[in-house]
PDB file of C-alpha atoms in Angstrom:
ATOM      1  CA  THR A  17       4.957   0.667 -21.135  1.00 53.00           C
ATOM      2  CA  ARG A  18       4.727   1.506 -24.868  1.00 60.00           C
ATOM      3  CA  GLU A  19       2.137   4.262 -24.354  1.00 66.00           C
ATOM      4  CA  SER A  20       3.504   7.470 -22.910  1.00 68.00           C
ATOM      5  CA  ASN A  21       0.095   8.469 -21.270  1.00 72.00           C
ATOM      6  CA  GLN A  22       0.515   5.374 -19.103  1.00 67.00           C
ATOM      7  CA  LYS A  23       3.285   6.364 -17.055  1.00 71.00           C
ATOM      8  CA  SER A  24       3.895   9.082 -14.350  1.00 73.00           C
ATOM      9  CA  VAL A  25       6.540  12.030 -14.447  1.00 76.00           C
ATOM     10  CA  PRO A  26       9.748  11.312 -12.559  1.00 76.00           C
ATOM     11  CA  ILE A  27       9.970  12.116  -9.329  1.00 79.00           C
ATOM     12  CA  SER A  28      13.405  12.967  -8.028  1.00 82.00           C
ATOM     13  CA  LEU A  29      14.537  11.104  -4.542  1.00 80.00           C
ATOM     14  CA  THR A  30      16.620  12.108  -1.605  1.00 79.00           C
ATOM     15  CA  GLY A  31      18.749   9.483  -0.286  1.00 77.00           C
ATOM     16  CA  GLY A  32      17.975   8.230   3.465  1.00 71.00           C
ATOM     17  CA  GLN A  33      14.533   9.591   3.121  1.00 69.00           C
ATOM     18  CA  ASN A  34      11.431   7.518   3.232  1.00 69.00           C
ATOM     19  CA  TYR A  35       8.647   7.834   0.263  1.00 76.00           C
ATOM     20  CA  TYR A  36       5.230   6.676   0.208  1.00 73.00           C
ATOM     21  CA  ILE A  37       4.245   5.071  -3.134  1.00 79.00           C
ATOM     22  CA  GLU A  38       0.666   4.253  -4.208  1.00 75.00           C
ATOM     23  CA  ALA A  39      -0.090   2.623  -7.594  1.00 75.00           C
ATOM     24  CA  LEU A  40      -3.610   2.455  -9.018  1.00 72.00           C
ATOM     25  CA  GLN A  41      -4.522  -0.039 -11.764  1.00 72.00           C
ATOM     26  CA  LYS A  42      -7.721  -0.119 -13.675  1.00 71.00           C
ATOM     27  CA  GLU A  43      -8.586  -3.675 -14.856  1.00 69.00           C
ATOM     28  CA  GLY A  44      -8.702  -3.692 -18.730  1.00 69.00           C
ATOM     29  CA  GLY A  45      -8.682  -6.438 -21.443  1.00 70.00           C
ATOM     30  CA  GLY A  46      -5.844  -8.792 -21.939  1.00 69.00           C
ATOM     31  CA  GLY A  47      -2.585  -9.143 -20.254  1.00 70.00           C
ATOM     32  CA  ASP A  48      -2.348  -6.272 -17.547  1.00 73.00           C
ATOM     33  CA  SER A  49       0.501  -5.145 -15.713  1.00 75.00           C
ATOM     34  CA  LEU A  50       1.620  -2.473 -13.287  1.00 77.00           C
ATOM     35  CA  ALA A  51       5.124  -1.813 -11.843  1.00 79.00           C
ATOM     36  CA  VAL A  52       7.068   1.150 -10.308  1.00 84.00           C
ATOM     37  CA  GLY A  53      10.658   1.654 -10.939  1.00 83.00           C
ATOM     38  CA  TRP A  54      13.394   3.636 -10.483  1.00 85.00           C
ATOM     39  CA  SER A  55      16.774   4.991 -11.973  1.00 84.00           C
ATOM     40  CA  LYS A  56      20.002   5.226  -9.847  1.00 82.00           C
ATOM     41  CA  PRO A  57      22.147   8.318  -9.904  1.00 84.00           C
ATOM     42  CA  GLY A  58      23.765   8.983 -13.166  1.00 83.00           C
ATOM     43  CA  GLU A  59      21.265   6.745 -15.181  1.00 83.00           C
ATOM     44  CA  SER A  60      18.649   8.120 -17.796  1.00 78.00           C
ATOM     45  CA  THR A  61      15.279   8.790 -16.641  1.00 72.00           C
ATOM     46  CA  THR A  62      13.689   8.470 -19.851  1.00 73.00           C
ATOM     47  CA  ALA A  63      12.722   4.665 -18.534  1.00 71.00           C
ATOM     48  CA  PRO A  64      13.384   3.126 -15.148  1.00 72.00           C
ATOM     49  CA  SER A  65      16.669   1.024 -15.047  1.00 74.00           C
ATOM     50  CA  GLU A  66      14.999  -1.403 -12.803  1.00 85.00           C
ATOM     51  CA  ILE A  67      11.619  -2.409 -10.762  1.00 87.00           C
ATOM     52  CA  ILE A  68      12.158  -0.999  -7.388  1.00 87.00           C
ATOM     53  CA  PRO A  69      13.429  -3.919  -5.524  1.00 87.00           C
ATOM     54  CA  GLY A  70      11.296  -5.428  -2.417  1.00 84.00           C
ATOM     55  CA  ALA A  71      14.327  -5.237  -0.232  1.00 84.00           C
ATOM     56  CA  VAL A  72      13.885  -1.592   0.196  1.00 82.00           C
ATOM     57  CA  LEU A  73      10.227  -1.300   0.436  1.00 80.00           C
ATOM     58  CA  SER A  74       8.109  -1.858   3.635  1.00 70.00           C
ATOM     59  CA  PRO A  75       4.445  -1.824   4.272  1.00 67.00           C
ATOM     60  CA  PHE A  76       2.877   1.715   4.962  1.00 64.00           C
ATOM     61  CA  SER A  77       1.810   2.584   8.529  1.00 60.00           C
ATOM     62  CA  SER A  78      -0.377   5.429   9.585  1.00 67.00           C
ATOM     63  CA  GLY A  79       1.058   5.086  13.031  1.00 81.00           C
ATOM     64  CA  LEU A  80      -2.607   5.001  14.521  1.00 93.00           C
ATOM     65  CA  GLU A  81      -3.629   2.209  16.554  1.00 93.00           C
ATOM     66  CA  ASN A  82      -7.055   0.480  15.890  1.00 95.00           C
ATOM     67  CA  GLY A  83      -9.101   0.648  19.049  1.00 97.00           C
ATOM     68  CA  ALA A  84      -7.248   3.142  20.893  1.00 97.00           C
ATOM     69  CA  VAL A  85      -8.491   6.401  22.316  1.00 98.00           C
ATOM     70  CA  TYR A  86      -7.259   9.688  21.109  1.00 98.00           C
ATOM     71  CA  GLU A  87      -7.842  13.463  21.621  1.00 98.00           C
ATOM     72  CA  ILE A  88      -7.741  15.367  18.365  1.00 98.00           C
ATOM     73  CA  GLU A  89      -5.853  18.732  18.169  1.00 98.00           C
ATOM     74  CA  PRO A  90      -6.032  21.322  15.420  1.00 98.00           C
ATOM     75  CA  GLN A  91      -2.432  22.332  13.989  1.00 97.00           C
ATOM     76  CA  ASN A  92      -4.061  26.038  14.000  1.00 97.00           C
ATOM     77  CA  ALA A  93      -5.079  26.238  17.314  1.00 98.00           C
ATOM     78  CA  LEU A  94      -2.867  24.214  19.740  1.00 97.00           C
ATOM     79  CA  GLY A  95      -4.379  23.296  22.902  1.00 98.00           C
ATOM     80  CA  LYS A  96      -7.832  23.069  21.593  1.00 98.00           C
ATOM     81  CA  ARG A  97      -9.667  19.817  20.959  1.00 98.00           C
ATOM     82  CA  LEU A  98     -12.169  18.479  18.615  1.00 98.00           C
ATOM     83  CA  ASP A  99     -15.343  18.567  20.964  1.00 98.00           C
ATOM     84  CA  VAL A 100     -18.994  17.600  20.708  1.00 98.00           C
ATOM     85  CA  SER A 101     -20.863  20.551  21.857  1.00 98.00           C
ATOM     86  CA  GLU A 102     -22.663  20.636  25.405  1.00 98.00           C
ATOM     87  CA  VAL A 103     -21.532  17.192  25.975  1.00 98.00           C
ATOM     88  CA  SER A 104     -24.650  16.169  24.065  1.00 98.00           C
ATOM     89  CA  ALA A 105     -25.400  12.598  22.830  1.00 98.00           C
ATOM     90  CA  ALA A 106     -28.155  13.308  20.522  1.00 98.00           C
ATOM     91  CA  ASP A 107     -28.002  12.794  16.999  1.00 98.00           C
ATOM     92  CA  GLY A 108     -27.069  16.080  15.064  1.00 98.00           C
ATOM     93  CA  ALA A 109     -25.069  17.368  18.132  1.00 98.00           C
ATOM     94  CA  GLY A 110     -22.382  19.737  16.655  1.00 98.00           C
ATOM     95  CA  ILE A 111     -18.716  19.668  16.727  1.00 98.00           C
ATOM     96  CA  HIS A 112     -16.413  22.418  17.362  1.00 98.00           C
ATOM     97  CA  LEU A 113     -13.163  23.391  19.116  1.00 98.00           C
ATOM     98  CA  TRP A 114     -12.707  23.573  22.854  1.00 98.00           C
ATOM     99  CA  THR A 115     -10.190  24.007  25.389  1.00 98.00           C
ATOM    100  CA  ASP A 116      -8.815  20.769  26.550  1.00 98.00           C
ATOM    101  CA  LEU A 117     -10.822  19.761  29.420  1.00 97.00           C
ATOM    102  CA  ASN A 118     -10.014  16.053  29.610  1.00 97.00           C
ATOM    103  CA  GLY A 119     -13.763  15.191  29.051  1.00 98.00           C
ATOM    104  CA  ASN A 120     -15.120  12.155  27.128  1.00 98.00           C
ATOM    105  CA  ASN A 121     -16.679  14.321  24.437  1.00 98.00           C
ATOM    106  CA  GLN A 122     -13.180  15.297  23.531  1.00 98.00           C
ATOM    107  CA  ARG A 123     -11.898  11.553  23.179  1.00 98.00           C
ATOM    108  CA  TRP A 124     -12.491   9.620  20.201  1.00 98.00           C
ATOM    109  CA  LYS A 125     -11.903   5.793  19.698  1.00 98.00           C
ATOM    110  CA  LEU A 126     -10.701   4.860  16.308  1.00 98.00           C
ATOM    111  CA  GLU A 127     -12.366   1.761  14.858  1.00 98.00           C
ATOM    112  CA  GLU A 128     -10.788   0.446  11.720  1.00 96.00           C
ATOM    113  CA  GLN A 129     -13.274  -0.468   8.988  1.00 95.00           C
ATOM    114  CA  GLY A 130     -10.296  -1.889   6.725  1.00 87.00           C
ATOM    115  CA  ALA A 131      -7.883  -0.571   4.203  1.00 83.00           C
ATOM    116  CA  GLY A 132      -6.945   2.086   6.786  1.00 85.00           C
ATOM    117  CA  ILE A 133     -10.370   3.623   6.984  1.00 95.00           C
ATOM    118  CA  TYR A 134     -11.704   4.718  10.467  1.00 98.00           C
ATOM    119  CA  GLU A 135     -15.064   5.365  12.420  1.00 98.00           C
ATOM    120  CA  LEU A 136     -14.566   7.696  15.057  1.00 98.00           C
ATOM    121  CA  ILE A 137     -16.605   7.029  18.291  1.00 98.00           C
ATOM    122  CA  PRO A 138     -17.144   9.860  20.756  1.00 98.00           C
ATOM    123  CA  GLN A 139     -16.266   8.292  24.293  1.00 98.00           C
ATOM    124  CA  HIS A 140     -19.369   9.888  26.115  1.00 98.00           C
ATOM    125  CA  ALA A 141     -21.567   8.445  23.495  1.00 98.00           C
ATOM    126  CA  THR A 142     -20.444   5.169  21.837  1.00 98.00           C
ATOM    127  CA  ALA A 143     -23.428   4.482  19.877  1.00 98.00           C
ATOM    128  CA  LYS A 144     -22.638   7.674  17.866  1.00 98.00           C
ATOM    129  CA  ARG A 145     -19.979   8.388  15.087  1.00 98.00           C
ATOM    130  CA  LEU A 146     -18.337  11.338  13.585  1.00 98.00           C
ATOM    131  CA  ASP A 147     -20.738  12.400  10.752  1.00 98.00           C
ATOM    132  CA  VAL A 148     -20.870  14.720   7.613  1.00 98.00           C
ATOM    133  CA  ASN A 149     -24.157  16.378   7.870  1.00 98.00           C
ATOM    134  CA  ALA A 150     -26.565  14.661   5.071  1.00 98.00           C
ATOM    135  CA  SER A 151     -23.503  13.168   3.365  1.00 98.00           C
ATOM    136  CA  SER A 152     -23.029  16.621   1.703  1.00 98.00           C
ATOM    137  CA  SER A 153     -19.975  17.501  -0.317  1.00 98.00           C
ATOM    138  CA  ALA A 154     -20.414  21.238  -0.167  1.00 98.00           C
ATOM    139  CA  ASP A 155     -17.848  23.226   1.228  1.00 98.00           C
ATOM    140  CA  GLY A 156     -18.851  24.518   4.849  1.00 98.00           C
ATOM    141  CA  THR A 157     -21.092  21.275   5.537  1.00 98.00           C
ATOM    142  CA  ASN A 158     -21.251  20.979   9.384  1.00 98.00           C
ATOM    143  CA  VAL A 159     -19.633  18.010  11.205  1.00 98.00           C
ATOM    144  CA  GLN A 160     -22.031  16.121  13.813  1.00 98.00           C
ATOM    145  CA  ILE A 161     -22.440  13.036  15.833  1.00 98.00           C
ATOM    146  CA  TRP A 162     -24.991  10.629  14.578  1.00 98.00           C
ATOM    147  CA  ALA A 163     -26.172   6.976  15.339  1.00 98.00           C
ATOM    148  CA  ASP A 164     -23.843   4.396  13.384  1.00 98.00           C
ATOM    149  CA  ASN A 165     -25.194   3.742  10.028  1.00 97.00           C
ATOM    150  CA  ASN A 166     -22.438   2.419   8.187  1.00 96.00           C
ATOM    151  CA  ILE A 167     -22.117   5.007   5.367  1.00 98.00           C
ATOM    152  CA  ASN A 168     -19.067   6.664   3.971  1.00 98.00           C
ATOM    153  CA  ALA A 169     -19.837   9.950   5.527  1.00 98.00           C
ATOM    154  CA  GLN A 170     -19.104   8.305   8.975  1.00 98.00           C
ATOM    155  CA  ARG A 171     -15.855   6.848   7.674  1.00 98.00           C
ATOM    156  CA  TRP A 172     -12.537   8.735   7.499  1.00 98.00           C
ATOM    157  CA  LYS A 173      -9.096   8.309   6.158  1.00 97.00           C
ATOM    158  CA  PHE A 174      -6.115   9.744   8.293  1.00 96.00           C
ATOM    159  CA  GLU A 175      -3.376  11.047   5.843  1.00 94.00           C
ATOM    160  CA  LEU A 176      -0.058  11.566   7.382  1.00 92.00           C
ATOM    161  CA  GLN A 177       1.944  14.427   6.952  1.00 91.00           C
ATOM    162  CA  ALA A 178       5.547  15.332   7.047  1.00 86.00           C
ATOM    163  CA  ASP A 179       5.058  17.019  10.437  1.00 89.00           C
ATOM    164  CA  GLY A 180       3.649  13.975  12.159  1.00 90.00           C
ATOM    165  CA  SER A 181      -0.016  15.556  11.824  1.00 94.00           C
ATOM    166  CA  TYR A 182      -3.039  14.035   9.826  1.00 96.00           C
ATOM    167  CA  GLU A 183      -5.358  15.372   7.302  1.00 97.00           C
ATOM    168  CA  ILE A 184      -8.545  13.667   8.012  1.00 98.00           C
ATOM    169  CA  ILE A 185     -10.488  12.678   4.917  1.00 98.00           C
ATOM    170  CA  PRO A 186     -14.409  11.940   4.654  1.00 98.00           C
ATOM    171  CA  GLN A 187     -14.827   8.789   2.500  1.00 97.00           C
ATOM    172  CA  HIS A 188     -18.004  10.018   0.878  1.00 98.00           C
ATOM    173  CA  ASP A 189     -15.737  12.799  -0.772  1.00 98.00           C
ATOM    174  CA  GLY A 190     -12.119  12.287  -0.672  1.00 97.00           C
ATOM    175  CA  THR A 191     -11.568  16.001  -2.024  1.00 97.00           C
ATOM    176  CA  LYS A 192     -12.877  17.356   1.468  1.00 98.00           C
ATOM    177  CA  ARG A 193     -10.928  17.595   4.637  1.00 98.00           C
ATOM    178  CA  LEU A 194     -11.830  18.076   8.276  1.00 98.00           C
ATOM    179  CA  LYS A 195     -11.192  21.718   8.898  1.00 98.00           C
ATOM    180  CA  ALA A 196     -11.242  23.895  12.214  1.00 98.00           C
ATOM    181  CA  THR A 197     -12.789  27.092  11.038  1.00 98.00           C
ATOM    182  CA  GLY A 198     -11.316  29.339  13.650  1.00 98.00           C
ATOM    183  CA  MET A 199      -8.916  29.288  16.539  1.00 98.00           C
ATOM    184  CA  THR A 200     -10.977  29.782  19.437  1.00 98.00           C
ATOM    185  CA  ASP A 201     -13.652  28.155  21.695  1.00 98.00           C
ATOM    186  CA  SER A 202     -16.802  27.331  19.690  1.00 98.00           C
ATOM    187  CA  SER A 203     -15.281  27.650  16.482  1.00 98.00           C
ATOM    188  CA  ALA A 204     -17.073  25.465  14.006  1.00 98.00           C
ATOM    189  CA  VAL A 205     -15.560  22.196  12.649  1.00 98.00           C
ATOM    190  CA  GLN A 206     -16.730  21.478   9.035  1.00 98.00           C
ATOM    191  CA  SER A 207     -15.905  19.547   5.877  1.00 98.00           C
ATOM    192  CA  TRP A 208     -14.027  21.811   3.286  1.00 98.00           C
ATOM    193  CA  SER A 209     -11.746  21.187   0.267  1.00 98.00           C
ATOM    194  CA  ASP A 210      -8.179  20.667   0.863  1.00 97.00           C
ATOM    195  CA  ASP A 211      -6.139  24.162   1.216  1.00 97.00           C
ATOM    196  CA  ASN A 212      -3.143  22.714   2.685  1.00 95.00           C
ATOM    197  CA  SER A 213      -3.246  25.099   5.670  1.00 97.00           C
ATOM    198  CA  ALA A 214      -2.704  24.022   9.517  1.00 97.00           C
ATOM    199  CA  ALA A 215      -6.569  24.349   9.646  1.00 98.00           C
ATOM    200  CA  VAL A 216      -6.882  20.972   8.085  1.00 98.00           C
ATOM    201  CA  ARG A 217      -4.124  19.160   9.933  1.00 98.00           C
ATOM    202  CA  TRP A 218      -4.608  17.717  13.344  1.00 98.00           C
ATOM    203  CA  ASN A 219      -2.493  15.915  15.997  1.00 97.00           C
ATOM    204  CA  LEU A 220      -3.712  12.733  17.372  1.00 97.00           C
ATOM    205  CA  LEU A 221      -2.829  12.404  21.050  1.00 97.00           C
ATOM    206  CA  LYS A 222      -3.193   8.847  22.429  1.00 96.00           C
ATOM    207  CA  GLN A 223      -4.895   8.730  25.636  1.00 97.00           C
TER     208      GLN A 223
END
């Protein structure tokens, strides 16, 4: 590009390691274009030496299966599960951690809404969805179940981490993460800003 503010900084790559690449383009006037390039070892990084060839690219997969049922385990409290309190099916029933009891209130069906975004359906109350209370973006907002109402506070993106766990991101505010606020039974699960800790990383265990 002719404009230095229209390109990213160089990122060093290690041979044999997979990398996730995402490029975003905003439509403007005239002939728009977008490309991702690389410079091979020994070549200048002032500008890419070539566009990355399609032969070394493959579609991204989160590893999750649409329609499958999972238990969701916090990385900071292994053995605990994302649990609907008191096995309640009521709107507003709270979400917390609890020891794995193999109950349907600890099992969640992933229903894809497109583009890798999912609704999470508790298996004891399949008309409900995992929901951020009042679509709030405030840190510490409680997470609950609520009747399906097709809003972004009930839609979640799963961001795969290097260790195979996931950060779970509410789509009404992409800066927030599903977070286990403690490590014991009854610890609240809330929406918080990403702090890159084990408390915002979750293992998905297919049932």
